[in-house]
Short mmCIF file of C-alpha atoms and ligand atoms in Angstrom, two decimals:
data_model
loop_
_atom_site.label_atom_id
_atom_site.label_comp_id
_atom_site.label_asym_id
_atom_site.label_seq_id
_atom_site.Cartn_x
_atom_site.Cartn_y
_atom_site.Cartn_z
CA UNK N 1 -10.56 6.01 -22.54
CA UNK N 2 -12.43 4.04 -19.93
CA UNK N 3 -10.41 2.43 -17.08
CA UNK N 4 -11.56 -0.56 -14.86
CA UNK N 5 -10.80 -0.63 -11.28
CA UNK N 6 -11.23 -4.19 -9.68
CA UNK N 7 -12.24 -3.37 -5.83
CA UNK N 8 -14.24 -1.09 -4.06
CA UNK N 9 -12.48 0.74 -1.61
CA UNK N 10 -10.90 4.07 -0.96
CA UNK N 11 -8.01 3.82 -2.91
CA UNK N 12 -10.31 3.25 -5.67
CA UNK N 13 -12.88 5.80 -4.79
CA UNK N 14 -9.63 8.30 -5.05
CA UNK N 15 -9.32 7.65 -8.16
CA UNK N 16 -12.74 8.63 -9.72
CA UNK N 17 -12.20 12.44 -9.17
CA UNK N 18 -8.74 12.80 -10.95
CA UNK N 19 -10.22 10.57 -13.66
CA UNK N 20 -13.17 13.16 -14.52
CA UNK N 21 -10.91 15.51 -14.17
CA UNK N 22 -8.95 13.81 -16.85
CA UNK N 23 -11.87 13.41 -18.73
CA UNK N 24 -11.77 9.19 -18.21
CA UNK N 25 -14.26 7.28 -18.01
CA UNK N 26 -14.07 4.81 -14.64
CA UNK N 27 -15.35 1.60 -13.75
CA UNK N 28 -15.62 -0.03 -10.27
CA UNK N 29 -15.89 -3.93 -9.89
CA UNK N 30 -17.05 -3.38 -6.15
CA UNK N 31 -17.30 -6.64 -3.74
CA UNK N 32 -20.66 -5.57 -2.26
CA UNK N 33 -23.10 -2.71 -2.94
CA UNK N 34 -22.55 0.82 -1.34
CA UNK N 35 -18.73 0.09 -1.32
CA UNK N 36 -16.09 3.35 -0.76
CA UNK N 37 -15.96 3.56 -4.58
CA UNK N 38 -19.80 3.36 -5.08
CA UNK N 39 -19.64 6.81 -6.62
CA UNK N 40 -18.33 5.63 -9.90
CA UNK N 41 -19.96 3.30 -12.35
CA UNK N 42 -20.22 0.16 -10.29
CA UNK N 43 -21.11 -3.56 -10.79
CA UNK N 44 -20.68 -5.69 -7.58
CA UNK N 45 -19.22 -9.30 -7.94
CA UNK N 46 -16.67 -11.74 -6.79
CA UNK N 47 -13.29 -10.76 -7.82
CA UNK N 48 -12.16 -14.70 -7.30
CA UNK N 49 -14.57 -15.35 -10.11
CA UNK N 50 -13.26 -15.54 -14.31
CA UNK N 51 -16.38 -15.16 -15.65
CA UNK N 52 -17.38 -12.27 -13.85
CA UNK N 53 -14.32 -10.80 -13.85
CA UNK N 54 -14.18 -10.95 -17.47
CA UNK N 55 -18.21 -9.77 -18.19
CA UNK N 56 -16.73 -6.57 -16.31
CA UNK N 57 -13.40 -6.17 -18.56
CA UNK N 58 -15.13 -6.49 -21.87
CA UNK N 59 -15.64 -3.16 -22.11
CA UNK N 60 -12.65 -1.26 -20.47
CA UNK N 61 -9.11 -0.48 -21.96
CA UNK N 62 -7.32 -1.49 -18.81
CA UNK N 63 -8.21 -3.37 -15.95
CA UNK N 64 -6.40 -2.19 -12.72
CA UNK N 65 -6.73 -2.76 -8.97
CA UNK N 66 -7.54 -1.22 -5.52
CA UNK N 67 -5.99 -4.32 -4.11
CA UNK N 68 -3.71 -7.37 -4.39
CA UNK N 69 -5.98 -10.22 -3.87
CA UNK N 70 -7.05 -10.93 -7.49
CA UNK N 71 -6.27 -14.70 -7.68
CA UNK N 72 -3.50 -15.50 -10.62
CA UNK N 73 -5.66 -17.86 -12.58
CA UNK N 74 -8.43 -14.67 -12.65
CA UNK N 75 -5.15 -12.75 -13.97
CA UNK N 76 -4.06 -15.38 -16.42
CA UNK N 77 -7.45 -15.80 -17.76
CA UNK N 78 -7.44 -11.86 -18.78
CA UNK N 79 -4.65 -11.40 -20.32
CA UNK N 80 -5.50 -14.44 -22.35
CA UNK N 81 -8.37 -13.01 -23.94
CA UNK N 82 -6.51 -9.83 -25.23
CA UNK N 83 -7.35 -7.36 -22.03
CA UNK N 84 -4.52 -5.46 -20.59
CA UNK N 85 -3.84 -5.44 -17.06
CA UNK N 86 -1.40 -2.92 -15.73
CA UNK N 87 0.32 -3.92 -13.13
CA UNK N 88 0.54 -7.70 -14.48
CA UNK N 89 0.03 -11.06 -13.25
CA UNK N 90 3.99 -11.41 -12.98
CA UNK N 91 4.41 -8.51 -11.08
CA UNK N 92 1.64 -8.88 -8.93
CA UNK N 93 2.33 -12.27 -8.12
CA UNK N 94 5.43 -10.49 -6.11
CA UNK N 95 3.34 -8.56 -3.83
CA UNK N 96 0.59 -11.35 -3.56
CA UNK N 97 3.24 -13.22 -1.57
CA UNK N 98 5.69 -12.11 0.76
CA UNK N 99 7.84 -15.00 0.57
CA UNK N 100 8.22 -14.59 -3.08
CA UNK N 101 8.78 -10.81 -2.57
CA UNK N 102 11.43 -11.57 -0.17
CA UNK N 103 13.16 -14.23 -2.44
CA UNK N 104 12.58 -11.55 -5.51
CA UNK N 105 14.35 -9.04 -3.80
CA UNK N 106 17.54 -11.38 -2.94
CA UNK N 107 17.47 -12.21 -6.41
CA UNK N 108 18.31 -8.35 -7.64
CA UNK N 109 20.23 -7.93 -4.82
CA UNK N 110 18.56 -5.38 -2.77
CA UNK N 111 18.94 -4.51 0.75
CA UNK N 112 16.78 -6.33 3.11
CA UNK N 113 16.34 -7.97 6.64
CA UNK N 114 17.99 -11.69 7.25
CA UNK N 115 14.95 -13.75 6.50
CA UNK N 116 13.78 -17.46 6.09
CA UNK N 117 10.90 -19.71 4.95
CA UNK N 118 10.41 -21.62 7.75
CA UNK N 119 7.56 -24.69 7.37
CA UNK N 120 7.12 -25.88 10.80
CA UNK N 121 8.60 -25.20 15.01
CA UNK N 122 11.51 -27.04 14.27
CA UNK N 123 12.72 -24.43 11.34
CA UNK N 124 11.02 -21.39 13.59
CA UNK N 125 13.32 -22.62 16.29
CA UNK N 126 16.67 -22.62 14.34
CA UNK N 127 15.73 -19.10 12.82
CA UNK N 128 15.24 -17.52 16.34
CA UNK N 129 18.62 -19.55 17.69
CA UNK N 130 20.04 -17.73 15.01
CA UNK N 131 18.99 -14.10 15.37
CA UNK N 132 19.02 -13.74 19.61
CA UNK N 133 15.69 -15.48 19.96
CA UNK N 134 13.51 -13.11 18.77
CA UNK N 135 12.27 -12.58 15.51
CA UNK N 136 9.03 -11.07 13.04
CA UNK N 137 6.84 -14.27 11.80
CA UNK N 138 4.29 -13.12 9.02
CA UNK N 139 1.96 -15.26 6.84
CA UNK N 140 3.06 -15.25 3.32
CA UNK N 141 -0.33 -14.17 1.69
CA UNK N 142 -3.82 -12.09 3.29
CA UNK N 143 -2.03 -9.91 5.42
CA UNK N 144 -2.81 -6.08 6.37
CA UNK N 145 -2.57 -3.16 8.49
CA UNK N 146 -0.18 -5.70 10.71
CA UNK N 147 -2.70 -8.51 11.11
CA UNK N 148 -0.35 -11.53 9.68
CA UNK N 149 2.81 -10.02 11.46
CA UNK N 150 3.51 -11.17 14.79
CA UNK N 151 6.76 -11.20 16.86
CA UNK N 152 7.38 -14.26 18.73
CA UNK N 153 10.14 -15.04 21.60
CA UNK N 154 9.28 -19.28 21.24
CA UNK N 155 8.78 -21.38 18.53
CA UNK N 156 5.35 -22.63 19.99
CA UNK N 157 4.19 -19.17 19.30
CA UNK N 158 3.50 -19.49 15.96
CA UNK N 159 1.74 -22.95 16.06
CA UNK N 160 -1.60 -21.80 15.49
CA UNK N 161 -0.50 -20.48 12.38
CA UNK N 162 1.60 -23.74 11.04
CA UNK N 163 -1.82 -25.35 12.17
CA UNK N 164 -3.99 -23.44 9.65
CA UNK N 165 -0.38 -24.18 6.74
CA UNK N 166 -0.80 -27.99 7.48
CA UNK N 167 -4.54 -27.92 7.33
CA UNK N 168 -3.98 -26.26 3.65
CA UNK N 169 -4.23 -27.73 0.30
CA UNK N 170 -1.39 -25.29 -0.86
CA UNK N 171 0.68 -26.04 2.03
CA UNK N 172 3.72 -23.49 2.47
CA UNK N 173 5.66 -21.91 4.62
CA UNK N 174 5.74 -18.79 6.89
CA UNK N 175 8.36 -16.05 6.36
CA UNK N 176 10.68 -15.16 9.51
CA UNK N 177 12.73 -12.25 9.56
CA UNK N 178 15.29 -10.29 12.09
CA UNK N 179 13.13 -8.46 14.26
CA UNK N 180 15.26 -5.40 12.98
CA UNK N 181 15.68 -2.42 15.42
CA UNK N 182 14.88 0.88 12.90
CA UNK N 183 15.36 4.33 13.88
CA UNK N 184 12.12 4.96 11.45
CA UNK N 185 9.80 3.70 8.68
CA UNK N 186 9.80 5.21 5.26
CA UNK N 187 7.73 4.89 2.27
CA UNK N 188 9.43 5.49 -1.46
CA UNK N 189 6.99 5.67 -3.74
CA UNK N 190 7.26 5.81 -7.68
CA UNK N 191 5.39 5.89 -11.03
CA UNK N 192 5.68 3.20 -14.06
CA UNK N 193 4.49 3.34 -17.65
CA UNK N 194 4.49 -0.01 -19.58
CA UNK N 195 6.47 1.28 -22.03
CA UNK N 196 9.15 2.19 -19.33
CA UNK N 197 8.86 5.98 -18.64
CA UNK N 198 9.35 5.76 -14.47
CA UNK N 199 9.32 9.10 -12.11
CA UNK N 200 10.10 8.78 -8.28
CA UNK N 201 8.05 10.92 -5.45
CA UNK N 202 9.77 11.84 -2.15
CA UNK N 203 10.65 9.46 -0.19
CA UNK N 204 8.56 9.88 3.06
CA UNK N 205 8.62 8.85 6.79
CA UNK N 206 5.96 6.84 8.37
CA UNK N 207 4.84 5.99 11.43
CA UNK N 208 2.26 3.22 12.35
CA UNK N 209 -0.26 2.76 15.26
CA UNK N 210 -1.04 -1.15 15.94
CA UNK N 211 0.34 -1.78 12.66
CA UNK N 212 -1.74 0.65 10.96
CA UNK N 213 -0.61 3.50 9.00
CA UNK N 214 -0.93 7.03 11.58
CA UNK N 215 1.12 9.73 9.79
CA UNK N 216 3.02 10.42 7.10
CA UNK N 217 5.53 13.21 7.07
CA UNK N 218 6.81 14.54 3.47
CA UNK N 219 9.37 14.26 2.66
CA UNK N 220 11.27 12.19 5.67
CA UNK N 221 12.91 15.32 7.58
CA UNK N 222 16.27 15.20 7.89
CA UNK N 223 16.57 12.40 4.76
CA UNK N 224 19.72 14.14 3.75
CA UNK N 225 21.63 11.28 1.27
CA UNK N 226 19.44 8.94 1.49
CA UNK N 227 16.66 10.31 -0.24
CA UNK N 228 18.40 9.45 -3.99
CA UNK N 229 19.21 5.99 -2.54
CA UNK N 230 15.30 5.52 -1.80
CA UNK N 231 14.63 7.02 -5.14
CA UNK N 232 17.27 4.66 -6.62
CA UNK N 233 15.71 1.76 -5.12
CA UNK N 234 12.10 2.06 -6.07
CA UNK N 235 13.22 2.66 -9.68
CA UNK N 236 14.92 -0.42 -9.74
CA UNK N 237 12.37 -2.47 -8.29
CA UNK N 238 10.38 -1.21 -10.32
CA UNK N 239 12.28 -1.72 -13.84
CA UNK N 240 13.40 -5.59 -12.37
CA UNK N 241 10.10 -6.46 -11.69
CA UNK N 242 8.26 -5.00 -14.72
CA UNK N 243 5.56 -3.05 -12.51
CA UNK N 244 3.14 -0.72 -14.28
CA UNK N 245 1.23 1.51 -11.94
CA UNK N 246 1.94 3.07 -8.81
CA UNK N 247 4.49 1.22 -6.71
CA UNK N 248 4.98 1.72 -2.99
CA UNK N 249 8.74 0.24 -1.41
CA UNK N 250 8.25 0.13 2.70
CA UNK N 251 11.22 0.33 3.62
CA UNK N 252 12.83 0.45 7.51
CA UNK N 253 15.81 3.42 7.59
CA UNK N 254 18.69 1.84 10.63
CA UNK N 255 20.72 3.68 13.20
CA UNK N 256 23.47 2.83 10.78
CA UNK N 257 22.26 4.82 8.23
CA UNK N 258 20.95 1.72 5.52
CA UNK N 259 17.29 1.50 4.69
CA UNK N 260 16.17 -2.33 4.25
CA UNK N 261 13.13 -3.39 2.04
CA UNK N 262 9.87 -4.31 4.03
CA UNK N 263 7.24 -4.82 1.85
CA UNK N 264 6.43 -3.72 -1.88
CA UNK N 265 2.39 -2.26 -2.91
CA UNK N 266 1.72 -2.00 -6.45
CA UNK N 267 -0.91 0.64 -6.28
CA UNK N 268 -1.57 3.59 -4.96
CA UNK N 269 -0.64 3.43 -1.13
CA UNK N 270 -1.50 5.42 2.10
CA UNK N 271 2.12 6.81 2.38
CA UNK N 272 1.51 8.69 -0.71
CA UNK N 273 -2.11 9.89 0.25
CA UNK N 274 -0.45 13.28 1.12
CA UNK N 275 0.03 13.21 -3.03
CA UNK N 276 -3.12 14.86 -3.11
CA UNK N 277 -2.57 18.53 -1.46
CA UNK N 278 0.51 18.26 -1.47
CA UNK N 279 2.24 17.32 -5.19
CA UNK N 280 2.17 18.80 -8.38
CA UNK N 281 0.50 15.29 -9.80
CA UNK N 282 -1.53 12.76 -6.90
CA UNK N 283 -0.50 9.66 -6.74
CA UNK N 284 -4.42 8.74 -8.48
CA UNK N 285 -4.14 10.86 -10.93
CA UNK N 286 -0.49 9.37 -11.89
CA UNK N 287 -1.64 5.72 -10.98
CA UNK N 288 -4.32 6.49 -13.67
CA UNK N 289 -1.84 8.18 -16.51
CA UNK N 290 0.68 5.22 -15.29
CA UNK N 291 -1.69 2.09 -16.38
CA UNK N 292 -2.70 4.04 -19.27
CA UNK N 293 0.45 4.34 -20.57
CA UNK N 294 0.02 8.43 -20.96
CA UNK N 295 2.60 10.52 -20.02
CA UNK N 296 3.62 10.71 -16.13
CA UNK N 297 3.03 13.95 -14.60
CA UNK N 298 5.49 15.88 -12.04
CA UNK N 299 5.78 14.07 -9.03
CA UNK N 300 7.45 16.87 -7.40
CA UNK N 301 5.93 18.47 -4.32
CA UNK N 302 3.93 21.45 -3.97
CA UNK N 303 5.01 22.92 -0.98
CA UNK N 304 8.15 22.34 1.68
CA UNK N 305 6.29 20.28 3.95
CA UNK N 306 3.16 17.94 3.60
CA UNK N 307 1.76 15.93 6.39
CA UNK N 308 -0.67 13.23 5.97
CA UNK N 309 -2.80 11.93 9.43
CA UNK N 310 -5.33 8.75 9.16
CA UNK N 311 -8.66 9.08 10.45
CA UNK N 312 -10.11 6.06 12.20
CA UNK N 313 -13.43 4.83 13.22
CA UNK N 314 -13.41 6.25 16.93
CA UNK N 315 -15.16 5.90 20.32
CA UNK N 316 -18.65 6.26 20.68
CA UNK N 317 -20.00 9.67 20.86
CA UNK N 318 -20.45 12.38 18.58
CA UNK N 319 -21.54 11.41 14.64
CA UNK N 320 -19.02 11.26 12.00
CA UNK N 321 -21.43 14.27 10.36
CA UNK N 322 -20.28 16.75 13.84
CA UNK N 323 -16.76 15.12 13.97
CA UNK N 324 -15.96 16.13 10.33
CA UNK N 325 -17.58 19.28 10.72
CA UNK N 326 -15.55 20.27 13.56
CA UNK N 327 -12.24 18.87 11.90
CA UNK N 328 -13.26 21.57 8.84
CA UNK N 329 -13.35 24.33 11.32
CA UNK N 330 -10.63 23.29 13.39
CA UNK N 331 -8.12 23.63 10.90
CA UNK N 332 -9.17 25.70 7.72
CA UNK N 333 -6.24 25.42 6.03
CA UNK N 334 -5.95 21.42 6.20
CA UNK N 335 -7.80 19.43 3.63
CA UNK N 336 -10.33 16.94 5.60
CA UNK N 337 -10.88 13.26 2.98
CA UNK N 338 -13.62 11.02 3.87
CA UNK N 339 -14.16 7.59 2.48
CA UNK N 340 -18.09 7.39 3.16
CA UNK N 341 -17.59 4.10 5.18
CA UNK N 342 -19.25 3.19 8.70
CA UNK N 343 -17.14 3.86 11.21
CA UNK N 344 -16.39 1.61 13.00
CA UNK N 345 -13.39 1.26 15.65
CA UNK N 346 -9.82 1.20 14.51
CA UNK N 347 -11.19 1.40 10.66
CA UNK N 348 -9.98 3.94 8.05
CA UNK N 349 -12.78 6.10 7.41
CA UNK N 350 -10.60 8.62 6.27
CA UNK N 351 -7.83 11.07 6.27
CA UNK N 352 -6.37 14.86 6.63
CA UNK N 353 -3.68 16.81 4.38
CA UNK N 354 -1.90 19.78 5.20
CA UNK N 355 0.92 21.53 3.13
CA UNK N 356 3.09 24.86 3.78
CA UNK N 357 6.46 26.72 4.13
CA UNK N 358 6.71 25.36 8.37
CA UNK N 359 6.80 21.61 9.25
CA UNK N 360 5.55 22.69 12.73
CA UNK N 361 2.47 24.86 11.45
CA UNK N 362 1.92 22.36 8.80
CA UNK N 363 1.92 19.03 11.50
CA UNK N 364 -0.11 21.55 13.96
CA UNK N 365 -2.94 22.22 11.03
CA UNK N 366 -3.19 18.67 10.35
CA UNK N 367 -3.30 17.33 14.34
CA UNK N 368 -5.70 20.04 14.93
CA UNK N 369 -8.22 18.55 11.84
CA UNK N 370 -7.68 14.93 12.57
CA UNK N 371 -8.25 15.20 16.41
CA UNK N 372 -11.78 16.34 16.00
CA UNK N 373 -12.36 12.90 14.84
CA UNK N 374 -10.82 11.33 18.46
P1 ADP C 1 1.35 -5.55 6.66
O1 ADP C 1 1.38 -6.42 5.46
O2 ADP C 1 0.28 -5.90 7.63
O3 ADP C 1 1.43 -4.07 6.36
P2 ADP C 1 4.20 -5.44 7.37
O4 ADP C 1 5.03 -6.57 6.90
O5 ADP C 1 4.32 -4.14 6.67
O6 ADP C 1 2.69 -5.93 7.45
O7 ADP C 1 4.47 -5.20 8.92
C1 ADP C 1 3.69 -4.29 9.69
C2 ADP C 1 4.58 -3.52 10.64
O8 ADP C 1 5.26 -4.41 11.53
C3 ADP C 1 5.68 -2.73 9.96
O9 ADP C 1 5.24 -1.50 9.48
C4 ADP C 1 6.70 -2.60 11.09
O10 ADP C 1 6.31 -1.56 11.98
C5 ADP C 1 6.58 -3.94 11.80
N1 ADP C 1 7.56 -4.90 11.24
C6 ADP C 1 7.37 -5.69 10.15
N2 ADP C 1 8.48 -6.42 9.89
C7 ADP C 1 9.39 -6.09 10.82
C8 ADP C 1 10.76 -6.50 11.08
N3 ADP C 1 11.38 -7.43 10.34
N4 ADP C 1 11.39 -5.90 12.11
C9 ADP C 1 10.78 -4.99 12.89
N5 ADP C 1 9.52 -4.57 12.71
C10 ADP C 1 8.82 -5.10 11.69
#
């Protein structure tokens, strides 16, 4: 079986090793040469682009994705000519948008901040007269790793971006929501096969750095009840929305004790990069099964604790080469993943695991690894 991966990142290059492992054959549609995923089988092109999009599908059984970005009429066009595509244009189209994610997840009825599509200052103003004068303004589409999130106090601080809607062919809006005050993040994450089978992973708490993914702790300590409402939830969304794949549910948990939906993935996702050292079945490996439609494996962890830590391009100084070799010998036990990108400042370049009976040993293994990157 031969699977086609459109984008050339990590998330992709994660995939290639559970894939031989399989015994899969993988295929990389990369958007430039010595990408991440450069290690599989790898043709470089425009992802934007039918025909090359297509010249790359002929010979796969199922096109999938390291990212959301494929354009719906590049989606449209491959399902017309017979190729399956797991997760699907309709599904997809969900987490292409945030607006239509937010209006999606009204429509099932599940939990989420007060929100509004708001097309210029005047609407902005009304929304943040509404909710103390404050609130979260985020571009619909393009945004990651918090750039296209931006709290504002006044209307006018959002102008440059109603600037760059007006200027637009597509027009639009921009999405404001309740600047909500969360105790925590967490990250549910679950499995789908197209013909329906759907397994949940831990639900797991997050916390970001500048808007980018630091640390993930799994699962969330101290989740207690909530967990099986997490679980609940990213089954649902998953069934409602037809996704095939990996999906990943963002979620905020309150002082209250609800969790509210922020954003949906539908691949794998860097909450569940802990999957690797630290569950039965990786979220790559299960992404891979998932779009495949073969059997899901056991999403059920592998120890009592796991603790995922992000690695980012650093400071100037010592080369990635001594970095990671210090981070091996800091921490023996902790399993050091490197992307093979440049490093450069705040990017991922990569990430540690660690896994064990003691939260504390477990986050102290990890720190210990990722630090020798600082
Ligand atoms: P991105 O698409 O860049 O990941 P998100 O919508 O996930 O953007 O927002 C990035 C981060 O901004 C979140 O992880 C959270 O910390 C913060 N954030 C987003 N929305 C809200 C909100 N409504 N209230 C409070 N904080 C928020």
């Amino acid at each position: 079986m031969r699977v086609g991966v459109i984008g050339g990142g990590q998330l992709a290059r994660m995939m290639i090793a559970p894939a031989e492992e399989l015994g899969l054959e993988i295929r990389v549609l990369a958007e430039e040469p010595g990408m991440s995923a450069a290690l599989a089988a790898t043709a470089t092109g425009d992802y934007r682009d039918l025909d090359t999009v297509l010249a790359f599908a002929r010979d796969v059984d199922v096109i999938t994705f390291d990212h959301e970005h494929v354009p719906q009429d590049v989606l449209a066009g491959l399902v017309s000519a017979g190729i399956a595509v797991h997760p699907g244009p309709e599904a997809l189209a969900i987490a292409q948008d945030k607006l239509v994610m937010r209006e999606t997840m009204a429509r099932i009825g599940a939990p989420q901040p007060d929100w509004a599509a708001v097309r210029d200052a005047d609407e902005l103003a009304a929304f943040l007269e509404a909710h103390g004068g404050r609130a979260v303004v985020k571009t619909a589409r393009g945004g990651y790793d918090g750039k296209g999130v931006r709290v504002v106090n006044a209307a006018h601080e959002a102008d440059d971006w109603f600037t760059a809607l007006a200027e637009d062919a597509n027009g639009g809006a921009l999405l404001a929501e309740e600047m909500v005050d969360f105790t925590r993040e967490l990250a549910q994450q679950v499995a789908r096969r197209p013909s329906g089978q759907a397994l949940a992973y831990p639900v797991v708490q997050t916390v970001q750095r500048d808007g980018v993914c630091a640390e993930v702790t799994a699962p969330a300590p101290g989740i207690g009840g909530l967990a099986e409402e997490a679980a609940d939830l990213g089954l649902r969304i998953a069934e409602e929305l037809g996704v095939t794949g990996m999906l990943a549910v963002e979620l905020f948990e309150t002082a209250d004790g609800r969790i509210l939906v922020n954003e949906l993935a539908m691949r794998p996702h860097n909450s569940g990069h802990w999957t690797q050292d630290g569950a039965v079945t990786s979220q790559f490996e299960q992404h891979l099964r998932a779009v495949l439609d073969l059997p899901l494996g056991d999403p059920s962890p592998r120890a009592a604790h796991a603790v995922m830590i992000n690695i980012l391009g650093g400071p100037e100084g010592a080369t990635m080469a001594e970095r990671f070799a210090a981070a091996l010998a800091a921490a023996p036990d902790a399993k050091v993943h490197t992307y093979g990108k440049a490093p450069r400042p705040g990017r991922k370049v990569g990430h540690v695991n660690a896994a064990g009976p003691e939260l504390d040993a477990v986050l102290a293994s990890a720190r210990a690894a990722a630090a020798a990157f600082d």
